PDB file of C-alpha atoms and ligand atoms in Angstrom:
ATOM      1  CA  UNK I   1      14.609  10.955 -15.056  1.00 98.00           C
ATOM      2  CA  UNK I   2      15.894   7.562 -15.822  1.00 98.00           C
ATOM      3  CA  UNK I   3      13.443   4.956 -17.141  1.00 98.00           C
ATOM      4  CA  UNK I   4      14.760   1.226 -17.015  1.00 98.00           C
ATOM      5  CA  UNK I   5      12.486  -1.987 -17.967  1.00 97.00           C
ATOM      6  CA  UNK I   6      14.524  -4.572 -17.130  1.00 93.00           C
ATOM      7  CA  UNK I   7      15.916  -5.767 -13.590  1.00 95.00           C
ATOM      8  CA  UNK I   8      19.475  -6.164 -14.488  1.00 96.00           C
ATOM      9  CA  UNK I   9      19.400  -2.143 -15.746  1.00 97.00           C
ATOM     10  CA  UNK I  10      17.126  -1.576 -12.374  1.00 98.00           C
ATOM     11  CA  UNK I  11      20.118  -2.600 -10.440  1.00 97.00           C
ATOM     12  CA  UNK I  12      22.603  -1.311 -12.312  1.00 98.00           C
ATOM     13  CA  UNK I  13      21.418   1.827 -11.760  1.00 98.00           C
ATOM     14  CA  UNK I  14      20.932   1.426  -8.165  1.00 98.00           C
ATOM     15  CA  UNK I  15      24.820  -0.028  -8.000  1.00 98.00           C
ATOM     16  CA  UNK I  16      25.981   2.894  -9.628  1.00 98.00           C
ATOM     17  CA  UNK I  17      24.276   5.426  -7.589  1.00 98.00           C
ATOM     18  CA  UNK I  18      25.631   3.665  -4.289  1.00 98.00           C
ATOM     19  CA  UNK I  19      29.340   3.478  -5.804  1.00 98.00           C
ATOM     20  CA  UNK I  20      28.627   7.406  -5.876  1.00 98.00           C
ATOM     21  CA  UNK I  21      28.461   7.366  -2.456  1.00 98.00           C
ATOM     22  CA  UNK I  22      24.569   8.211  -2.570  1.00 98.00           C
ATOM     23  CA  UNK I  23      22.196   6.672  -0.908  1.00 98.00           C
ATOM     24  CA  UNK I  24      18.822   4.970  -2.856  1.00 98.00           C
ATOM     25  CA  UNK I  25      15.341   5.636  -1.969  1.00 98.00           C
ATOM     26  CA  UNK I  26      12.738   3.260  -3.502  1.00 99.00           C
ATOM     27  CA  UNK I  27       8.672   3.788  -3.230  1.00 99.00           C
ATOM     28  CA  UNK I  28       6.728   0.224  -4.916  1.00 98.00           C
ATOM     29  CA  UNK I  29       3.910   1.628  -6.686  1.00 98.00           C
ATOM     30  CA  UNK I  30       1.394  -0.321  -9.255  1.00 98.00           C
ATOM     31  CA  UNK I  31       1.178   3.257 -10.812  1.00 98.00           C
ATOM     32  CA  UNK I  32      -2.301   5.124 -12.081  1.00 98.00           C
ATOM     33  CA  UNK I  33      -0.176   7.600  -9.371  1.00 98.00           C
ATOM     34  CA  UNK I  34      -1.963  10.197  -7.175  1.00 98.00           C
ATOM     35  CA  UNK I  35      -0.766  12.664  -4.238  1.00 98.00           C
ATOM     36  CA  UNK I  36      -0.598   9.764  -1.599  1.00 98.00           C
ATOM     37  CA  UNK I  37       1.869   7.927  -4.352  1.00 98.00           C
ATOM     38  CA  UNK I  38       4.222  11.387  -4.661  1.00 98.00           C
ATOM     39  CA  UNK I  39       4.431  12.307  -1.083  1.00 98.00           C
ATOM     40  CA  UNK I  40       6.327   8.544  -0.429  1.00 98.00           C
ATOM     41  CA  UNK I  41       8.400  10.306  -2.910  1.00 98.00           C
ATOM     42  CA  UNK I  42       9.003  13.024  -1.152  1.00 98.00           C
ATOM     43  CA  UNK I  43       9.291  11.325   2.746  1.00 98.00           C
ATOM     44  CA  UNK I  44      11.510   9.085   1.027  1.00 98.00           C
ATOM     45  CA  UNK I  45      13.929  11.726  -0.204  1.00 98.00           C
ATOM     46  CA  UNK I  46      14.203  13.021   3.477  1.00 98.00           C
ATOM     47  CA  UNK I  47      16.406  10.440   4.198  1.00 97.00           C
ATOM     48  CA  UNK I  48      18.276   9.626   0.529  1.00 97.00           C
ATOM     49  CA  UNK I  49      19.953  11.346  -1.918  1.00 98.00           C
ATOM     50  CA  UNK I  50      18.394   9.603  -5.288  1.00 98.00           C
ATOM     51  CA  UNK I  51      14.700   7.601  -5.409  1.00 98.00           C
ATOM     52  CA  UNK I  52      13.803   4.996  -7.369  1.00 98.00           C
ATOM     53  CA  UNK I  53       9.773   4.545  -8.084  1.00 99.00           C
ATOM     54  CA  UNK I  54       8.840   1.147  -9.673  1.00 98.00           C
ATOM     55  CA  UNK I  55       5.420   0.620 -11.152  1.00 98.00           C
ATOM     56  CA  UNK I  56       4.506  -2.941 -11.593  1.00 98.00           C
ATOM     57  CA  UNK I  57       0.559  -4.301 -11.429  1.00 98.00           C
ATOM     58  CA  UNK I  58       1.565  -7.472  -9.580  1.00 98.00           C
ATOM     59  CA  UNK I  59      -0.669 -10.429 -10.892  1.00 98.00           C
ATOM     60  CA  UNK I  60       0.690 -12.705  -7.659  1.00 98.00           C
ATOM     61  CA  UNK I  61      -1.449 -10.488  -4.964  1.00 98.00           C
ATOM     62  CA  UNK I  62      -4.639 -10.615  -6.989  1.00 97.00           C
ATOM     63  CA  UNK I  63      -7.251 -12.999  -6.708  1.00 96.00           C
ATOM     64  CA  UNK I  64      -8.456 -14.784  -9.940  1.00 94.00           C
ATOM     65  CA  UNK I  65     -12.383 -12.861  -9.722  1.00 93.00           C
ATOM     66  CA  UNK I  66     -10.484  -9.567  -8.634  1.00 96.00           C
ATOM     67  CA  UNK I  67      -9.577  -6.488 -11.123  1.00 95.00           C
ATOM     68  CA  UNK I  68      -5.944  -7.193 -12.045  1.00 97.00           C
ATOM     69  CA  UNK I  69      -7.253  -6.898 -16.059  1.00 96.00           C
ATOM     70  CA  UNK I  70      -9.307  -3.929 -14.942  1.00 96.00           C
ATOM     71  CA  UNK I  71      -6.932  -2.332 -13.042  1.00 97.00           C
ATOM     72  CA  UNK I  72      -6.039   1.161 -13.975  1.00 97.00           C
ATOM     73  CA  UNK I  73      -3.089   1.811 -16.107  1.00 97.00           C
ATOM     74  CA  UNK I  74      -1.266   5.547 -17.685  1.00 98.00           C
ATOM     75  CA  UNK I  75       2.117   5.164 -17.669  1.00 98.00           C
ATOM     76  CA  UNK I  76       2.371   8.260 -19.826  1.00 98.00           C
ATOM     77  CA  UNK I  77       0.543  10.343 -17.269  1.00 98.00           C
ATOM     78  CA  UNK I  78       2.766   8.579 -14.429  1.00 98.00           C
ATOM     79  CA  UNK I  79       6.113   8.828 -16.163  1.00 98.00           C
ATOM     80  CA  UNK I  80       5.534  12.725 -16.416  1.00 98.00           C
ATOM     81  CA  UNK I  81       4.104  12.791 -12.580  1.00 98.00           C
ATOM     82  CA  UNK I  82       7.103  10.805 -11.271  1.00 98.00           C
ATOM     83  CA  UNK I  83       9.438  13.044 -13.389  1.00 98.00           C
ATOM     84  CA  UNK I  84       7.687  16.278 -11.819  1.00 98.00           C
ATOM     85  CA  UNK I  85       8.252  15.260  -8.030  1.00 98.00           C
ATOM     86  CA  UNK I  86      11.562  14.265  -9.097  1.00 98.00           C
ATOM     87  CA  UNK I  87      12.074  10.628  -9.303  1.00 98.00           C
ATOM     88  CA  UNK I  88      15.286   9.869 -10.445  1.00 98.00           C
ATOM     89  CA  UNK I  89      14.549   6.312 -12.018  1.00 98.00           C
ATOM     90  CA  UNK I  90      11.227   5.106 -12.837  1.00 98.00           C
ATOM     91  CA  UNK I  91      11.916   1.476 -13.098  1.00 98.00           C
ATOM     92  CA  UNK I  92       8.836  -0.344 -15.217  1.00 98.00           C
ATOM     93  CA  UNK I  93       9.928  -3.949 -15.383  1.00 98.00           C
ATOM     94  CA  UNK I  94       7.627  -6.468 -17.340  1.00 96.00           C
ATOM     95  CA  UNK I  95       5.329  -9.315 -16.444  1.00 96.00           C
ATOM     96  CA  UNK I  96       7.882 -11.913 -17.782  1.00 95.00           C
ATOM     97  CA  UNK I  97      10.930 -10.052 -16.245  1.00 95.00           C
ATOM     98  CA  UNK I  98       9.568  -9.997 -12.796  1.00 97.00           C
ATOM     99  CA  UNK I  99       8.189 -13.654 -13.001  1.00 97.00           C
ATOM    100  CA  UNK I 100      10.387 -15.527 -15.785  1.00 96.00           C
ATOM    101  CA  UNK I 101       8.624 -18.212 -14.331  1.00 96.00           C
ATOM    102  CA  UNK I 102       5.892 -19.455 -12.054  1.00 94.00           C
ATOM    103  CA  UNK I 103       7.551 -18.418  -8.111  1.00 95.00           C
ATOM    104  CA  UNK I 104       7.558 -21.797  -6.076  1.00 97.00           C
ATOM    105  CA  UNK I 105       8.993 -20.033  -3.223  1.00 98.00           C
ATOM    106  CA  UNK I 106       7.091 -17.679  -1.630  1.00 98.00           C
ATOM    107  CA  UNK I 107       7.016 -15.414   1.117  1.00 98.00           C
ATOM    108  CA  UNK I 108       4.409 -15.987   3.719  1.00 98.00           C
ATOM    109  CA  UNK I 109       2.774 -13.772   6.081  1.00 98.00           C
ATOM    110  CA  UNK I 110       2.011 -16.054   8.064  1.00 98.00           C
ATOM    111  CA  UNK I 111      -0.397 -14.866  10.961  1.00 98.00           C
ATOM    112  CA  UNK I 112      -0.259 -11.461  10.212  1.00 98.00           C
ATOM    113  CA  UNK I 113      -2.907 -12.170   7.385  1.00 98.00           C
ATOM    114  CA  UNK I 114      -5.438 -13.831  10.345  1.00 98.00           C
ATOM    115  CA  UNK I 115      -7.379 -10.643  10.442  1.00 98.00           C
ATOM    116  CA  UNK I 116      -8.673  -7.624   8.215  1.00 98.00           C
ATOM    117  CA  UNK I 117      -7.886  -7.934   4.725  1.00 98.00           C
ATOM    118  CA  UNK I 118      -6.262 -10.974   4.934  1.00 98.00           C
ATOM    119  CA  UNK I 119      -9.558 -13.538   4.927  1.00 98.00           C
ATOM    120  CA  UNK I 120     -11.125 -11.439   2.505  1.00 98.00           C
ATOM    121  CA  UNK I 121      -7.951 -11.947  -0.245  1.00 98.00           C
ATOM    122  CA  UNK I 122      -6.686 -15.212   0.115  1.00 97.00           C
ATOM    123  CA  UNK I 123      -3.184 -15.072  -0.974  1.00 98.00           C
ATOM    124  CA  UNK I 124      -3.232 -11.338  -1.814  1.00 98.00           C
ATOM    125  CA  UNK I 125      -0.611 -10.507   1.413  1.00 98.00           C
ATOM    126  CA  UNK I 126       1.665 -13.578   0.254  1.00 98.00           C
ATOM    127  CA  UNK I 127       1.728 -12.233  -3.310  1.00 98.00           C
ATOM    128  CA  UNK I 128       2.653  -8.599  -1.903  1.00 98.00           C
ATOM    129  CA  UNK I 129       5.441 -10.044   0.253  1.00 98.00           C
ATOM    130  CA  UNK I 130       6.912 -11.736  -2.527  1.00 98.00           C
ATOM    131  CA  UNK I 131       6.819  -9.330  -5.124  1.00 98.00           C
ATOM    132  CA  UNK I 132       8.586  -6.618  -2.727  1.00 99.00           C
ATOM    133  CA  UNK I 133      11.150  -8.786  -1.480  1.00 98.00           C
ATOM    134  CA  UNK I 134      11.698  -9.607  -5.164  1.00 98.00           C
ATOM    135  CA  UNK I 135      11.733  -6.036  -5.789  1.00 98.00           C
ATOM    136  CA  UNK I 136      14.208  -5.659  -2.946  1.00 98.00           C
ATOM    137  CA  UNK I 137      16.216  -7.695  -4.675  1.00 98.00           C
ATOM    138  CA  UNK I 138      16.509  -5.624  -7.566  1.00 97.00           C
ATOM    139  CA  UNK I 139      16.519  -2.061  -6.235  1.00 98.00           C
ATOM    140  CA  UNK I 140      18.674  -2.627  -3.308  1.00 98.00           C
ATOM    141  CA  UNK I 141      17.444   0.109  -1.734  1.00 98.00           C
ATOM    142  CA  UNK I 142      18.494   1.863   1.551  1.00 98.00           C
ATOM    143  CA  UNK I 143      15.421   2.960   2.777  1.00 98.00           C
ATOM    144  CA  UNK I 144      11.924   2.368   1.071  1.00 98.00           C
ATOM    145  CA  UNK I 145       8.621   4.303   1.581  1.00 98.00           C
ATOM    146  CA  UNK I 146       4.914   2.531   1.797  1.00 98.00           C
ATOM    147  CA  UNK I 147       1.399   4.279   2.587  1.00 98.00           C
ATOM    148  CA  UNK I 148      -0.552   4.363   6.228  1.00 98.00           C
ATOM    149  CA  UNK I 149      -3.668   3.765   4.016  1.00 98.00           C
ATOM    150  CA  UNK I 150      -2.726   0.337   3.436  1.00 98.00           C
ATOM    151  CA  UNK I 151      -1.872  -0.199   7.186  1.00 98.00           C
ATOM    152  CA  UNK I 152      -1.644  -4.107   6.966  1.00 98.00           C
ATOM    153  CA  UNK I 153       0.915  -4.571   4.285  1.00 98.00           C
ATOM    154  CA  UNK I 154       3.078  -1.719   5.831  1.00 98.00           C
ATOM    155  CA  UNK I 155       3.081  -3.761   9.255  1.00 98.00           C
ATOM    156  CA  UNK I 156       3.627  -7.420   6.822  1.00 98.00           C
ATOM    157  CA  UNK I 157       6.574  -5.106   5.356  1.00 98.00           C
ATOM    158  CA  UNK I 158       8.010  -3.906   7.947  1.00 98.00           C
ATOM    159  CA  UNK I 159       8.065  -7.460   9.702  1.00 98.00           C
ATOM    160  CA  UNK I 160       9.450  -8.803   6.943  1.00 98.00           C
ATOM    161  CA  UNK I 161      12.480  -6.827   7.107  1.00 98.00           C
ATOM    162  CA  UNK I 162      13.558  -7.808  10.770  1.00 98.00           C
ATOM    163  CA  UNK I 163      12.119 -11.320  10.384  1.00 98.00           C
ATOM    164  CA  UNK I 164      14.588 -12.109   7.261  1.00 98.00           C
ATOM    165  CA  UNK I 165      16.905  -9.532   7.786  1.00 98.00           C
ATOM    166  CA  UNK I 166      16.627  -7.124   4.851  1.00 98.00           C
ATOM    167  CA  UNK I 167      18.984  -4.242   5.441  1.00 98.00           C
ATOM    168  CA  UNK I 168      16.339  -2.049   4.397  1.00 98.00           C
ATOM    169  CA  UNK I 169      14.883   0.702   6.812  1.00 98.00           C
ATOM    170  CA  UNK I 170      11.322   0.875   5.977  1.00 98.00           C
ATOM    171  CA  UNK I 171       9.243   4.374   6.074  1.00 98.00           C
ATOM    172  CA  UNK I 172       5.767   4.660   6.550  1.00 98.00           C
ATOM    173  CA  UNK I 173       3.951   8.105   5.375  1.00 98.00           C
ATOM    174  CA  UNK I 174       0.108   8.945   6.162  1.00 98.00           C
ATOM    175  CA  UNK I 175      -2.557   8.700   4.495  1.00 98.00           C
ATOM    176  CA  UNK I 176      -3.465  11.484   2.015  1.00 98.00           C
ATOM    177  CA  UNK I 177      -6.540  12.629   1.514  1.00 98.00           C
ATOM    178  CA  UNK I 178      -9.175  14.385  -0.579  1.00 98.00           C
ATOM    179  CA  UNK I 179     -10.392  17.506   0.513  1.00 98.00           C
ATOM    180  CA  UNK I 180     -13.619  15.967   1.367  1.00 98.00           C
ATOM    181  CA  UNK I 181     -11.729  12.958   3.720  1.00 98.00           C
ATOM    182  CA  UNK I 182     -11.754  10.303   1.002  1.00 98.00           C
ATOM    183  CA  UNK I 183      -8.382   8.399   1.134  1.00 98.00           C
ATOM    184  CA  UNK I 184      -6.966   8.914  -2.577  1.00 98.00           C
ATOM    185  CA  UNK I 185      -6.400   5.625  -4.385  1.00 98.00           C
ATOM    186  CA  UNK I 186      -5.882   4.483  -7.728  1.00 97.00           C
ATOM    187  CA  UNK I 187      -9.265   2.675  -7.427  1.00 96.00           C
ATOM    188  CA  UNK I 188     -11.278   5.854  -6.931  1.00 98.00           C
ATOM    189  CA  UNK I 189     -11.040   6.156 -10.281  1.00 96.00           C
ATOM    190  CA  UNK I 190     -13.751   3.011 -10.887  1.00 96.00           C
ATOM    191  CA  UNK I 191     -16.400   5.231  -8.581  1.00 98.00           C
ATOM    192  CA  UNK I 192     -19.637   6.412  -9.874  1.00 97.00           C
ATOM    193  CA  UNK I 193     -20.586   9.516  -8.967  1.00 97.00           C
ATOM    194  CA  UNK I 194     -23.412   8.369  -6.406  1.00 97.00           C
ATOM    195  CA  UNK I 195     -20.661   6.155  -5.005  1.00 98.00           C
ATOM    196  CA  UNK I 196     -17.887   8.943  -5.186  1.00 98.00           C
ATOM    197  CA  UNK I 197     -20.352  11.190  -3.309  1.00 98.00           C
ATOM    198  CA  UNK I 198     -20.754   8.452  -0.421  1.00 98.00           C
ATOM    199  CA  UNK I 199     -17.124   6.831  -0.389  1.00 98.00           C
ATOM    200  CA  UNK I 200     -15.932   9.721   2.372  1.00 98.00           C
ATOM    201  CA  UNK I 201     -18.301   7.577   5.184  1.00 98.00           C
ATOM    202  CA  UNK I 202     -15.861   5.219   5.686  1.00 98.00           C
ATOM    203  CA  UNK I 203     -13.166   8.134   7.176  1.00 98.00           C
ATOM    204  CA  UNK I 204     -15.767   9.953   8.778  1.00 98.00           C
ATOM    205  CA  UNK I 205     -16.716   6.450  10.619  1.00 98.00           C
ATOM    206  CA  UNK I 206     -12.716   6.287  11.413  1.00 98.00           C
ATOM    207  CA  UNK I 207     -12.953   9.939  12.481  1.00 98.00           C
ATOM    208  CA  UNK I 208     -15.957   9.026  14.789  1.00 98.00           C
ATOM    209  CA  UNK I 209     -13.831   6.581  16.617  1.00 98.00           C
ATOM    210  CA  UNK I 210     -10.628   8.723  16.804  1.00 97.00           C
ATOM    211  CA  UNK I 211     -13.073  11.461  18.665  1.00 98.00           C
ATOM    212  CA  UNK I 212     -14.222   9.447  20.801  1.00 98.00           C
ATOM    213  CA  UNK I 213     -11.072   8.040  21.749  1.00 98.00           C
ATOM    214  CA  UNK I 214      -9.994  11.633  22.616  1.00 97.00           C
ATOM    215  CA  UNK I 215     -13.184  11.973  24.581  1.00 98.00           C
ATOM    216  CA  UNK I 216     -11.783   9.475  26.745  1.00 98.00           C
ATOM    217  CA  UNK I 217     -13.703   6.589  25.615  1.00 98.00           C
ATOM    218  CA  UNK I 218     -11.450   2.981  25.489  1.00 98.00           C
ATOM    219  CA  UNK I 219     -14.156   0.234  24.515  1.00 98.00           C
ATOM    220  CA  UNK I 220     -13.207  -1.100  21.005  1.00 98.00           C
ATOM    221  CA  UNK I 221     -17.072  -3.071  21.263  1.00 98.00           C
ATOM    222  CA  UNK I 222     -18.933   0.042  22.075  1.00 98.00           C
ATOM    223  CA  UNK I 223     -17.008   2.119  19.883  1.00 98.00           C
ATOM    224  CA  UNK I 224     -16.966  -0.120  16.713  1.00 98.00           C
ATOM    225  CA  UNK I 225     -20.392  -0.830  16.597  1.00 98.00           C
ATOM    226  CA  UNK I 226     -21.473   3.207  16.697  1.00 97.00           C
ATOM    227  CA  UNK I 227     -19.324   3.354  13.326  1.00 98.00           C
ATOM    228  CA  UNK I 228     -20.377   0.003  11.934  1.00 98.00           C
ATOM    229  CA  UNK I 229     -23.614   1.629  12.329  1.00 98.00           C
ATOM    230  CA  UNK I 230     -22.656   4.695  10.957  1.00 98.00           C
ATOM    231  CA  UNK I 231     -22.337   3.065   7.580  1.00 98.00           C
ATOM    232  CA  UNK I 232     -24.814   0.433   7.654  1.00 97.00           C
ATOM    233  CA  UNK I 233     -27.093   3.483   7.294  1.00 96.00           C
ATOM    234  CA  UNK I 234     -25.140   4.124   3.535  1.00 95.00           C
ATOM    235  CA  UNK I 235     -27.127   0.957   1.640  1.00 95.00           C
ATOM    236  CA  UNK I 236     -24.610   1.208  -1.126  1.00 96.00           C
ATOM    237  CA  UNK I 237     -21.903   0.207   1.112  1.00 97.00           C
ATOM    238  CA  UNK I 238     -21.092  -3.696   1.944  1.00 98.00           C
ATOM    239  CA  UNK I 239     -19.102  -3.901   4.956  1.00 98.00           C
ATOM    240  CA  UNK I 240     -16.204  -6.315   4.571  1.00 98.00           C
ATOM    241  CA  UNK I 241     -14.885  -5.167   8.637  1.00 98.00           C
ATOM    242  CA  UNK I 242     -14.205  -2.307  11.089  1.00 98.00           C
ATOM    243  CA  UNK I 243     -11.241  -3.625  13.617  1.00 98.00           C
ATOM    244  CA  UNK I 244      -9.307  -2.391  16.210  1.00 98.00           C
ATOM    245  CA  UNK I 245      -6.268  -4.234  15.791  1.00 98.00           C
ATOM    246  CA  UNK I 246      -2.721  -3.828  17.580  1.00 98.00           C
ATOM    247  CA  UNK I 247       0.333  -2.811  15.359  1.00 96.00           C
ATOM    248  CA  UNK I 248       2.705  -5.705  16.165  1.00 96.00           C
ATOM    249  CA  UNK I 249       0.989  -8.852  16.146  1.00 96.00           C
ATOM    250  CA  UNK I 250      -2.558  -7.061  13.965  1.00 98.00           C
ATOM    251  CA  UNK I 251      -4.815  -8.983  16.518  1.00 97.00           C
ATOM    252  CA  UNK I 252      -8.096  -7.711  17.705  1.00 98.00           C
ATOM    253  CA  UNK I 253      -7.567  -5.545  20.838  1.00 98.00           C
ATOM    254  CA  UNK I 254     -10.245  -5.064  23.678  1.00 98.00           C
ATOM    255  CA  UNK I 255      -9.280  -1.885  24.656  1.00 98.00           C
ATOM    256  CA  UNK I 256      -8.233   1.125  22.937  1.00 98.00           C
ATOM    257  CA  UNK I 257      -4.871   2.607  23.241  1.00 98.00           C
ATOM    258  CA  UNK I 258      -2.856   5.208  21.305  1.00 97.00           C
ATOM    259  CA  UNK I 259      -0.869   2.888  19.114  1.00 96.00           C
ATOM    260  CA  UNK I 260      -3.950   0.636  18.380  1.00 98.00           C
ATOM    261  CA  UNK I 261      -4.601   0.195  14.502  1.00 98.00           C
ATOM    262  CA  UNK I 262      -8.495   1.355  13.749  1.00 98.00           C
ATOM    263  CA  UNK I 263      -9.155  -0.290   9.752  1.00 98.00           C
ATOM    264  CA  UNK I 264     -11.689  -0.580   7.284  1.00 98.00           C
ATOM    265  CA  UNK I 265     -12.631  -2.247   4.500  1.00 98.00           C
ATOM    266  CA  UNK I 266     -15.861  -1.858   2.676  1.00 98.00           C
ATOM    267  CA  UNK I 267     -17.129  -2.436  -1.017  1.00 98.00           C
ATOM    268  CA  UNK I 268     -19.186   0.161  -2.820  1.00 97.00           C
ATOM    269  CA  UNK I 269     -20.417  -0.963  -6.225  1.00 95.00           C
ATOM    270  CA  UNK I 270     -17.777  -3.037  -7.721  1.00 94.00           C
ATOM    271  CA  UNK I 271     -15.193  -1.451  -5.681  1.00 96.00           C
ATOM    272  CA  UNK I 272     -13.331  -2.236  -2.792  1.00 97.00           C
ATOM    273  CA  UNK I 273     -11.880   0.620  -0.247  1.00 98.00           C
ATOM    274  CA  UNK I 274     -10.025   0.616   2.412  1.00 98.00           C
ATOM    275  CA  UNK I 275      -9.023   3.150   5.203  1.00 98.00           C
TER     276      UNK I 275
HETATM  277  P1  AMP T   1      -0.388   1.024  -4.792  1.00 89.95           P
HETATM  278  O1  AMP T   1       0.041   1.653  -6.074  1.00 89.95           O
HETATM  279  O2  AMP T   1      -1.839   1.160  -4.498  1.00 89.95           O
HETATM  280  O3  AMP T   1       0.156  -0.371  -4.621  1.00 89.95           O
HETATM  281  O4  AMP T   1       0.318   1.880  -3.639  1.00 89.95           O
HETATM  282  C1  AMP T   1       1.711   2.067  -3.627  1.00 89.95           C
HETATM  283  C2  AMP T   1       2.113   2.682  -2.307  1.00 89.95           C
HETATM  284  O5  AMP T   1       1.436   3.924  -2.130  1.00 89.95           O
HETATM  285  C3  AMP T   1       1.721   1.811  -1.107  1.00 89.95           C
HETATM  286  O6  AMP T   1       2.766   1.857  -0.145  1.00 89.95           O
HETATM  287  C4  AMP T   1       0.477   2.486  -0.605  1.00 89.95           C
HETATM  288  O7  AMP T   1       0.238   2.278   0.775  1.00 89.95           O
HETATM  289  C5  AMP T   1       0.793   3.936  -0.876  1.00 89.95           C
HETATM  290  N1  AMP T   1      -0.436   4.730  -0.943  1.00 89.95           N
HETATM  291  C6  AMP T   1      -1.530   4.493  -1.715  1.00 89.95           C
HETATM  292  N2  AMP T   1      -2.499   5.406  -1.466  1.00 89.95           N
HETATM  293  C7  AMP T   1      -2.008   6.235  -0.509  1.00 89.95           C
HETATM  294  C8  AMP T   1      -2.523   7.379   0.170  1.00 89.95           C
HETATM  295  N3  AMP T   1      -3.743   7.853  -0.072  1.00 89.95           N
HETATM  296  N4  AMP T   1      -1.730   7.984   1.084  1.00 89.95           N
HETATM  297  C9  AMP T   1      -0.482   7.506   1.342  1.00 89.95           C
HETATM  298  N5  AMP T   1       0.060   6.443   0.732  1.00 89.95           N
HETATM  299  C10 AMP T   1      -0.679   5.811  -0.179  1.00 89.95           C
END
């Protein structure tokens, strides 16, 4: 595996690789990497002949009282994980070579952050948007892979694309899960035990809608509140929201229908989740 720290060997590489006639995968990652991280590896590879995995904690999408400090870091452990699913360059630019300096120009969700995460992280979406274009940029990829689990940004992302014409065909993967339902993310890893026991509620409340979707029921009202119930009855969770959203626009829909987006967002402890 190749390891480059710096953009102009990030896109070197990537040049090189495409004057070989090969096409470049890339997967974004802020590392600490898990199954769900590996398998955009592996969609991604599906469609390319070489991928590229950055890992970059982006200090533009968090919020000054969230866990960017906190947030956890192993690039030994990753390097070797990446290497083992057979990334082909792990690219693991630094703070200052990713932001020489403060971004003016930013790129803006616009109304696509109006629901679900997007009031509870003001400016998170804007600082995701930026950093991947920027990371775009760099990697000029071919096609690049994001995660179901974070549903939102992989709709902002796949906007942003068409909207400002990146030539980059953007794959999204489902979610991967622990055996027990929980969605794996790097931020498991903050969970108690108590609250690692109780975090699978919030899939099982997803689950409870999908089944009664396929029961035939289309109410988003009727069906939301059964599930917001179902965890108001966990007192260690604080519900952020439980939506029914559609995929293109990520308003809040009425009525069910197969391609509607069901998301959640809860905090348990110090810890946010999402599903
Ligand atoms: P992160 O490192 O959390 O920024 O995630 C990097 C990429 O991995 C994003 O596209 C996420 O949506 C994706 N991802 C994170 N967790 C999962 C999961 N459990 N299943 C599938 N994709 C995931």
């Amino acid at each position: 595996m190749h390891e480059v720290t710096d953009s102009r060997a990030a896109r070197e590489w990537s040049r090189a690789a495409r004057a070989r006639g090969q096409l470049v995968g890339f997967v974004p990652t802020m590392g600490f990497l898990h199954e769900g991280h590996l398998r955009l590896v592996d969609h991604a590879r599906t469609q390319c002949d070489v991928v590229a995995m950055s890992i970059f904690v982006n200090p533009l999408q968090f919020g000054p009282h969230e866990d960017f400090s906190r947030y956890p870091r192993d690039l030994a452990r990753d390097r070797s994980l990446a290497e083992s699913r057979g990334v082909d360059c792990l690219f693991v630019p630094g703070q200052r070579d990713v932001y020489p300096r403060e971004p003016l120009v930013k790129v803006s969700p616009g109304s696509l952050a109006a629901h679900l995460c997007g009031p509870f992280r003001p400016g998170h979406f804007e600082g995701v948007l930026t950093v991947v274009a920027k990371l775009f940029h760099l990697v000029e990829p071919w096609v690049a892979g994001f995660g179901r689990k974070d549903v939102q940004q992989a709709c902002m992302i796949r906007r942003m694309v068409q909207d400002l014409d990146f030539p980059i065909e953007i794959l999204v993967s489902p979610t991967v899960r622990e055996p027990d339902g929980l969605a794996m993310s790097s931020r498991n890893a903050y969970l108690s035990s108590s609250e690692r026991a109780a975090a699978p509620l919030l899939a099982r409340a997803l689950d409870a809608v999908h089944r009664s979707y396929r029961g035939g029921k289309r109410d988003a009202a009727e069906l939301l509140a059964t599930s917001r119930a179902m965890i108001a009855e966990e007192p260690a969770f604080k519900l952020e929201y439980l939506e029914a959203v559609d995929q293109e626009e990520l308003a809040p829909v009425d009525t069910l229908g197969d391609d509607t987006i069901i998301a959640v967002a809860a905090r348990l402890g110090k810890t946010r989740l999402i599903d």
